[in-house]
Amino acid sequence: MTDYLRVDDIEKYYGNGSNVTKAIDRVSFRVEKGEFVGVMGASGSGKTTLLNLLATIDQVTAGHIYYETTDITELSEEALSEFRKTSLGFVFQEYNLLDTLTIEENILLALTLQGGGKKKIEKECADMMKLLKLEEVRDKFPYQVSGGQKQRCACARALVHHPKLLLADEPTGALDSRSAQTLLETFSGLNKSMGATILMVTHDAFSASYCSRILFLKDGKIFYELLRGEKKRGRFLQEILDVLSLTGGELSDAD
Amino acid sequence: MLTKLSFRNMKRSLRDYLIYVLTMTVVTALMYAFNSLIFQNGLTGYYELEGLMEIMIGLATFFIVLIVAWLINYMVRFMLEKRSTEFGIYLLLGMKKKAIARLYMRENMLLGGVAHLAGMVLGVFLQQVLTAVMYSMVRMEYHLNISFHPGTIGMTALCYGGCYFLALLRSKRRFRKMNIQGLMNYRRQNEEIKEKHEEARRILLPAALVFLLLFWTWFGRLSSTGETVVFLIGLVLTIYLFYVGISAWIICYVRRRGRGIYQGQNLFLLRQFASKIRTMQFTMGTLTSLFTLALMGASIALMFSEYENTMLERKFPFDMQLFSDDITADFAREKKLAEESVQIKEWYQYHIYTDRDNQVNTWMLTNLDCWGTMYQREDGEPDEEKIRQMLENENIYYLYDTYMGLSDYNYLRAMLGYGQVSLSEDEYLVQVKERLAGEVEGIGEKLQIKGAPGKYAAQEGTSQKSAGQEGTTELLRCGGILSDPFSQDGHNGADLIVVVPDEVLERMEPYYTELVAQFMGEPAPDLQVRMEQLNRQDGRFLTDDYFGGLCCGSDNIIVFAELCLVRDNLIPQVKYMLAALIVPLFYMGLVFVCVAVTVLSVQLLSDSAKYRFRYDVLGKLGLGREQLGHLIQKQLAAWYLCPALLAVLISGKMILFASERFVLMTGVPVPKGAFFLKSILLFLGIYLVYFAVTDITFKRNIEQKQVS
């Protein structure tokens, strides 16, 4: 298999002089195409910092991040914007849908920013809404739909332009358990049916059990890696919980 | 503790609503500077119309207090809404409503106090500028004089306090009504976008545009009060309903998936704009009204300003000029009075003559634009009866046509430094006001002015002959039309005088007497007043209907009907009178525009803080910094331009109509659109300052978030 995403010895420091905090400390890993990778860690372990570095919205202090052959640490600001537009998709805990746009328009906007003809945009939008079962609420505003529907809309918006990588930051954090499960099944489905590569940051073991591989972060370093392989999800969940018990289970999203 | 809290909150508000505080500072400074014209203008004792400036500034202040009170009230409500969750928490913590109200009021008073103090300091400097401008307007020398008058300070504080009192009066009630649940949900309620009956509402946009078209077509033709009232109601409705229409129209366009939404960030821009307009539609209408009033006020002020800059010197070409309807007048007392006041360089006394005909007046009344068809019959011929009544009852044109001998004319021209003119014995020339020069070009074709008695045409074909009383008399032909400034507001004719060879005057009779003088220096400031007192002693009390036999011509809006004109006394008087109109109009215009732009800016900046995540999302969707910058600029431009453009559309017609009449009636030598354009440019400056500050702050707010 070829490396789809390659993280090479990256470091991220905050502060200066004697007051330096190492948020990410010499982290390296690879993600293959079509993988569904989870990142877990305690509060302050650096998982959101890592996500921001991969998302190109923060810059590394040292090291390189390659998307296929492109080293994003070498790109200019404008090139990074273009890269984000074409290659990345984002899903946030707080949905971050634009409140003045309807559900359908939120998805449309992602496509119009890419450019393209009206017919192509409409078709892709309709396909995505169908895939994520959003047709019934297409004309509703975000405040008029449920949290699960909002998050599905955020997924649709993130995936509609077929990005290289979908970055999800605690996507189930604001959802009830039923909606969370539906969303995670959607992620799994998209991962399998569309071959979407997903990197999800979560502190929730249940959510993480849907991933094919999990990276555990501690003090800015990867201290453990767990592969699901052919295991059932229940078993994988148990393994995750076992790893967490080693860290004291103090996971939260405060970093 | 509460004092400390309110002080801290005030500091935070000072930072968050800096534009509002700056506007209040500017408003205070303007109030201080303009109020100083009432209490310490240093011009007291020089002008007949002394109270006028005070009255006009007082009147302007009344409207300004109302509008500034509206701004404060708007801001108090706005801040309350933004901080509703915070107040909800205070209630949850057990604070009483009264205590919260007191806390909030105290904060607002502190905020207002800071702006007021800063404004007073700025006002002292602005006062110097304004006073210097006023002095230069009325031709007096100004020396820098920084002083404080308790009246100015008191009135500024009173006006400012009045604004706050009016604004906060209603806010207390708002606090009485609030509850924790309401406060916690206040912001959320506002975020909900309600789209109902958009298809029906959409019609309001074309309806408003059709009304505006009608307005442009019919405004100048409104003749009755009823029509005017209907149009005014239509206009107010248009101003307010336009925004309902435009927001519905955009929503429908987006819903219909119009082609434009598929291009770049248009979908975001259109939705943002429609949503903002929808939540602000009533305020937008009010802002449009403010812009309209400001543009109209500034244009009118510019008209009068242009008049005083270009026309006043031309109105009074002679140092002094006196009129008497007594043909035997010798002006002995007036001469003596003048000689006591100033050294006389030259006197010249002459008669204006008449042939007891009114063909010139008839031609003027039936051909000048300002009279329209008022004195024409349906077949286009002169309505003799109406003309007779007009000449007998109104003091505009003399009952009979006025003539002047060539030698008198050339003498007067020499006094004014103009070149000499010559006439052959079969010619006359027309001396007319500059503003009418273009309109009287055809007058020579109609007039039948008889030559000197017993004279016969020298050349066949170049003159006409008609039967005269003393045998066949030659008819003179028009030898030219001159329009040099010649004091034609009743002195050297009303609007126009016909200049004929001296021999022609033999068949005419003296009509009235004129005396002109050129001085060696400046006369005493009260010469004009003393001359008028002389007239009063003679029982000649000039009233609105009686000008002592003088007919002032067709100038309108600003009319000079004076038996005696002392130029160096009159010009400052007139300038002072005009300043009493110009200054308050600019004052109101400035405040109105500042208030309106502040509301626009505060709305946008508040959004930039509240909805930062929108731009964060757009950034993650791939919009670069530069693209985001352009997007914000487009958003700001649409937001700023919308009410201004509507105001330009509405005020444009009224201003152009008024300018056209003004130019026609006063003869100001500028194109009619110039005032409108200048007033737009004037406010564009203020607009651009606010736009730039908002643009910078908006981007900074968003970037702060991205950094954090």
PDB file of N, CA, C and O in Angstrom, chain B residues 378-416:
ATOM      1  N   GLU B 378     -54.760  80.487 -23.764  1.00  0.00           N
ATOM      2  CA  GLU B 378     -54.625  79.114 -24.262  1.00  0.00           C
ATOM      3  C   GLU B 378     -53.992  79.065 -25.647  1.00  0.00           C
ATOM      4  O   GLU B 378     -53.313  78.101 -25.996  1.00  0.00           O
ATOM      5  N   ASP B 379     -54.238  80.125 -26.438  1.00  0.00           N
ATOM      6  CA  ASP B 379     -53.666  80.132 -27.793  1.00  0.00           C
ATOM      7  C   ASP B 379     -52.199  80.595 -27.786  1.00  0.00           C
ATOM      8  O   ASP B 379     -51.580  80.748 -28.833  1.00  0.00           O
ATOM      9  N   GLY B 380     -51.657  80.797 -26.608  1.00  0.00           N
ATOM     10  CA  GLY B 380     -50.236  81.154 -26.506  1.00  0.00           C
ATOM     11  C   GLY B 380     -49.989  82.658 -26.572  1.00  0.00           C
ATOM     12  O   GLY B 380     -48.871  83.110 -26.335  1.00  0.00           O
ATOM     13  N   GLU B 381     -51.019  83.449 -26.853  1.00  0.00           N
ATOM     14  CA  GLU B 381     -50.859  84.908 -26.902  1.00  0.00           C
ATOM     15  C   GLU B 381     -50.867  85.467 -25.472  1.00  0.00           C
ATOM     16  O   GLU B 381     -51.412  84.845 -24.564  1.00  0.00           O
ATOM     17  N   PRO B 382     -50.296  86.667 -25.292  1.00  0.00           N
ATOM     18  CA  PRO B 382     -50.286  87.239 -23.935  1.00  0.00           C
ATOM     19  C   PRO B 382     -51.686  87.495 -23.388  1.00  0.00           C
ATOM     20  O   PRO B 382     -52.563  87.941 -24.136  1.00  0.00           O
ATOM     21  N   ASP B 383     -51.866  87.194 -22.116  1.00  0.00           N
ATOM     22  CA  ASP B 383     -53.146  87.454 -21.462  1.00  0.00           C
ATOM     23  C   ASP B 383     -53.066  88.864 -20.868  1.00  0.00           C
ATOM     24  O   ASP B 383     -52.600  89.069 -19.747  1.00  0.00           O
ATOM     25  N   GLU B 384     -53.539  89.838 -21.659  1.00  0.00           N
ATOM     26  CA  GLU B 384     -53.364  91.255 -21.315  1.00  0.00           C
ATOM     27  C   GLU B 384     -53.916  91.595 -19.928  1.00  0.00           C
ATOM     28  O   GLU B 384     -53.313  92.347 -19.172  1.00  0.00           O
ATOM     29  N   GLU B 385     -55.074  91.024 -19.638  1.00  0.00           N
ATOM     30  CA  GLU B 385     -55.734  91.360 -18.383  1.00  0.00           C
ATOM     31  C   GLU B 385     -54.904  90.896 -17.173  1.00  0.00           C
ATOM     32  O   GLU B 385     -54.672  91.639 -16.230  1.00  0.00           O
ATOM     33  N   LYS B 386     -54.468  89.668 -17.273  1.00  0.00           N
ATOM     34  CA  LYS B 386     -53.658  89.113 -16.173  1.00  0.00           C
ATOM     35  C   LYS B 386     -52.362  89.908 -16.017  1.00  0.00           C
ATOM     36  O   LYS B 386     -51.911  90.178 -14.902  1.00  0.00           O
ATOM     37  N   ILE B 387     -51.782  90.270 -17.148  1.00  0.00           N
ATOM     38  CA  ILE B 387     -50.512  91.008 -17.109  1.00  0.00           C
ATOM     39  C   ILE B 387     -50.731  92.368 -16.447  1.00  0.00           C
ATOM     40  O   ILE B 387     -49.947  92.805 -15.595  1.00  0.00           O
ATOM     41  N   ARG B 388     -51.830  93.010 -16.812  1.00  0.00           N
ATOM     42  CA  ARG B 388     -52.118  94.323 -16.224  1.00  0.00           C
ATOM     43  C   ARG B 388     -52.265  94.223 -14.706  1.00  0.00           C
ATOM     44  O   ARG B 388     -51.678  94.991 -13.959  1.00  0.00           O
ATOM     45  N   GLN B 389     -53.034  93.205 -14.310  1.00  0.00           N
ATOM     46  CA  GLN B 389     -53.247  93.027 -12.869  1.00  0.00           C
ATOM     47  C   GLN B 389     -51.927  92.765 -12.140  1.00  0.00           C
ATOM     48  O   GLN B 389     -51.668  93.280 -11.049  1.00  0.00           O
ATOM     49  N   MET B 390     -51.118  91.953 -12.787  1.00  0.00           N
ATOM     50  CA  MET B 390     -49.825  91.622 -12.176  1.00  0.00           C
ATOM     51  C   MET B 390     -48.966  92.869 -12.036  1.00  0.00           C
ATOM     52  O   MET B 390     -48.378  93.124 -10.976  1.00  0.00           O
ATOM     53  N   LEU B 391     -48.883  93.649 -13.083  1.00  0.00           N
ATOM     54  CA  LEU B 391     -48.023  94.839 -13.051  1.00  0.00           C
ATOM     55  C   LEU B 391     -48.535  95.874 -12.058  1.00  0.00           C
ATOM     56  O   LEU B 391     -47.766  96.592 -11.430  1.00  0.00           O
ATOM     57  N   GLU B 392     -49.858  95.923 -11.898  1.00  0.00           N
ATOM     58  CA  GLU B 392     -50.435  96.905 -10.966  1.00  0.00           C
ATOM     59  C   GLU B 392     -50.276  96.482  -9.505  1.00  0.00           C
ATOM     60  O   GLU B 392     -50.097  97.312  -8.623  1.00  0.00           O
ATOM     61  N   ASN B 393     -50.354  95.172  -9.273  1.00  0.00           N
ATOM     62  CA  ASN B 393     -50.426  94.720  -7.883  1.00  0.00           C
ATOM     63  C   ASN B 393     -49.146  94.144  -7.294  1.00  0.00           C
ATOM     64  O   ASN B 393     -48.984  94.091  -6.083  1.00  0.00           O
ATOM     65  N   GLU B 394     -48.278  93.655  -8.136  1.00  0.00           N
ATOM     66  CA  GLU B 394     -47.082  93.016  -7.593  1.00  0.00           C
ATOM     67  C   GLU B 394     -45.887  93.933  -7.840  1.00  0.00           C
ATOM     68  O   GLU B 394     -45.820  94.596  -8.861  1.00  0.00           O
ATOM     69  N   ASN B 395     -44.975  93.913  -6.920  1.00  0.00           N
ATOM     70  CA  ASN B 395     -43.809  94.788  -7.079  1.00  0.00           C
ATOM     71  C   ASN B 395     -42.652  94.051  -7.734  1.00  0.00           C
ATOM     72  O   ASN B 395     -41.541  94.031  -7.218  1.00  0.00           O
ATOM     73  N   ILE B 396     -42.949  93.417  -8.849  1.00  0.00           N
ATOM     74  CA  ILE B 396     -41.896  92.647  -9.522  1.00  0.00           C
ATOM     75  C   ILE B 396     -41.378  93.425 -10.723  1.00  0.00           C
ATOM     76  O   ILE B 396     -40.193  93.734 -10.821  1.00  0.00           O
ATOM     77  N   TYR B 397     -42.277  93.749 -11.647  1.00  0.00           N
ATOM     78  CA  TYR B 397     -41.900  94.609 -12.778  1.00  0.00           C
ATOM     79  C   TYR B 397     -42.608  95.948 -12.625  1.00  0.00           C
ATOM     80  O   TYR B 397     -43.717  96.003 -12.100  1.00  0.00           O
ATOM     81  N   TYR B 398     -41.945  96.973 -13.126  1.00  0.00           N
ATOM     82  CA  TYR B 398     -42.593  98.295 -13.090  1.00  0.00           C
ATOM     83  C   TYR B 398     -43.811  98.287 -13.991  1.00  0.00           C
ATOM     84  O   TYR B 398     -43.880  97.508 -14.954  1.00  0.00           O
ATOM     85  N   LEU B 399     -44.731  99.158 -13.683  1.00  0.00           N
ATOM     86  CA  LEU B 399     -45.969  99.215 -14.469  1.00  0.00           C
ATOM     87  C   LEU B 399     -45.651  99.490 -15.935  1.00  0.00           C
ATOM     88  O   LEU B 399     -46.287  98.971 -16.849  1.00  0.00           O
ATOM     89  N   TYR B 400     -44.645 100.324 -16.155  1.00  0.00           N
ATOM     90  CA  TYR B 400     -44.239 100.634 -17.528  1.00  0.00           C
ATOM     91  C   TYR B 400     -42.792 100.210 -17.749  1.00  0.00           C
ATOM     92  O   TYR B 400     -42.017 100.117 -16.784  1.00  0.00           O
ATOM     93  N   ASP B 401     -42.461 100.030 -19.027  1.00  0.00           N
ATOM     94  CA  ASP B 401     -41.099  99.605 -19.372  1.00  0.00           C
ATOM     95  C   ASP B 401     -40.087 100.673 -18.977  1.00  0.00           C
ATOM     96  O   ASP B 401     -40.396 101.868 -18.968  1.00  0.00           O
ATOM     97  N   THR B 402     -38.877 100.227 -18.689  1.00  0.00           N
ATOM     98  CA  THR B 402     -37.845 101.175 -18.224  1.00  0.00           C
ATOM     99  C   THR B 402     -36.737 101.330 -19.273  1.00  0.00           C
ATOM    100  O   THR B 402     -36.327 100.362 -19.914  1.00  0.00           O
ATOM    101  N   TYR B 403     -36.298 102.565 -19.410  1.00  0.00           N
ATOM    102  CA  TYR B 403     -35.269 102.896 -20.410  1.00  0.00           C
ATOM    103  C   TYR B 403     -34.171 103.719 -19.772  1.00  0.00           C
ATOM    104  O   TYR B 403     -34.387 104.406 -18.768  1.00  0.00           O
ATOM    105  N   MET B 404     -33.021 103.670 -20.409  1.00  0.00           N
ATOM    106  CA  MET B 404     -31.889 104.450 -19.929  1.00  0.00           C
ATOM    107  C   MET B 404     -31.188 105.045 -21.135  1.00  0.00           C
ATOM    108  O   MET B 404     -31.093 104.394 -22.194  1.00  0.00           O
ATOM    109  N   GLY B 405     -30.690 106.257 -20.987  1.00  0.00           N
ATOM    110  CA  GLY B 405     -29.960 106.879 -22.083  1.00  0.00           C
ATOM    111  C   GLY B 405     -28.567 106.295 -22.213  1.00  0.00           C
ATOM    112  O   GLY B 405     -27.969 105.884 -21.208  1.00  0.00           O
ATOM    113  N   LEU B 406     -28.042 106.304 -23.439  1.00  0.00           N
ATOM    114  CA  LEU B 406     -26.734 105.695 -23.686  1.00  0.00           C
ATOM    115  C   LEU B 406     -25.626 106.376 -22.883  1.00  0.00           C
ATOM    116  O   LEU B 406     -24.723 105.726 -22.366  1.00  0.00           O
ATOM    117  N   SER B 407     -25.724 107.730 -22.785  1.00  0.00           N
ATOM    118  CA  SER B 407     -24.652 108.432 -22.075  1.00  0.00           C
ATOM    119  C   SER B 407     -24.638 108.049 -20.595  1.00  0.00           C
ATOM    120  O   SER B 407     -23.578 107.814 -20.005  1.00  0.00           O
ATOM    121  N   ASP B 408     -25.833 107.950 -19.981  1.00  0.00           N
ATOM    122  CA  ASP B 408     -25.903 107.495 -18.580  1.00  0.00           C
ATOM    123  C   ASP B 408     -25.327 106.093 -18.459  1.00  0.00           C
ATOM    124  O   ASP B 408     -24.561 105.792 -17.539  1.00  0.00           O
ATOM    125  N   TYR B 409     -25.732 105.274 -19.398  1.00  0.00           N
ATOM    126  CA  TYR B 409     -25.317 103.875 -19.355  1.00  0.00           C
ATOM    127  C   TYR B 409     -23.788 103.762 -19.412  1.00  0.00           C
ATOM    128  O   TYR B 409     -23.164 103.066 -18.618  1.00  0.00           O
ATOM    129  N   ASN B 410     -23.203 104.506 -20.366  1.00  0.00           N
ATOM    130  CA  ASN B 410     -21.748 104.433 -20.506  1.00  0.00           C
ATOM    131  C   ASN B 410     -21.030 105.033 -19.302  1.00  0.00           C
ATOM    132  O   ASN B 410     -19.967 104.562 -18.911  1.00  0.00           O
ATOM    133  N   TYR B 411     -21.641 106.057 -18.720  1.00  0.00           N
ATOM    134  CA  TYR B 411     -21.037 106.659 -17.526  1.00  0.00           C
ATOM    135  C   TYR B 411     -20.977 105.626 -16.391  1.00  0.00           C
ATOM    136  O   TYR B 411     -19.959 105.448 -15.738  1.00  0.00           O
ATOM    137  N   LEU B 412     -22.116 104.947 -16.224  1.00  0.00           N
ATOM    138  CA  LEU B 412     -22.185 103.942 -15.158  1.00  0.00           C
ATOM    139  C   LEU B 412     -21.217 102.791 -15.434  1.00  0.00           C
ATOM    140  O   LEU B 412     -20.559 102.281 -14.532  1.00  0.00           O
ATOM    141  N   ARG B 413     -21.113 102.421 -16.698  1.00  0.00           N
ATOM    142  CA  ARG B 413     -20.189 101.340 -17.072  1.00  0.00           C
ATOM    143  C   ARG B 413     -18.746 101.740 -16.739  1.00  0.00           C
ATOM    144  O   ARG B 413     -17.974 100.930 -16.230  1.00  0.00           O
ATOM    145  N   ALA B 414     -18.466 103.005 -17.026  1.00  0.00           N
ATOM    146  CA  ALA B 414     -17.109 103.482 -16.729  1.00  0.00           C
ATOM    147  C   ALA B 414     -16.850 103.411 -15.225  1.00  0.00           C
ATOM    148  O   ALA B 414     -15.762 103.031 -14.778  1.00  0.00           O
ATOM    149  N   MET B 415     -17.870 103.797 -14.427  1.00  0.00           N
ATOM    150  CA  MET B 415     -17.719 103.734 -12.965  1.00  0.00           C
ATOM    151  C   MET B 415     -17.407 102.321 -12.501  1.00  0.00           C
ATOM    152  O   MET B 415     -16.686 102.094 -11.535  1.00  0.00           O
ATOM    153  N   LEU B 416     -17.994 101.359 -13.214  1.00  0.00           N
ATOM    154  CA  LEU B 416     -17.812  99.953 -12.820  1.00  0.00           C
ATOM    155  C   LEU B 416     -16.600  99.317 -13.475  1.00  0.00           C
ATOM    156  O   LEU B 416     -16.314  98.137 -13.253  1.00  0.00           O
TER     157      LEU B 416
END
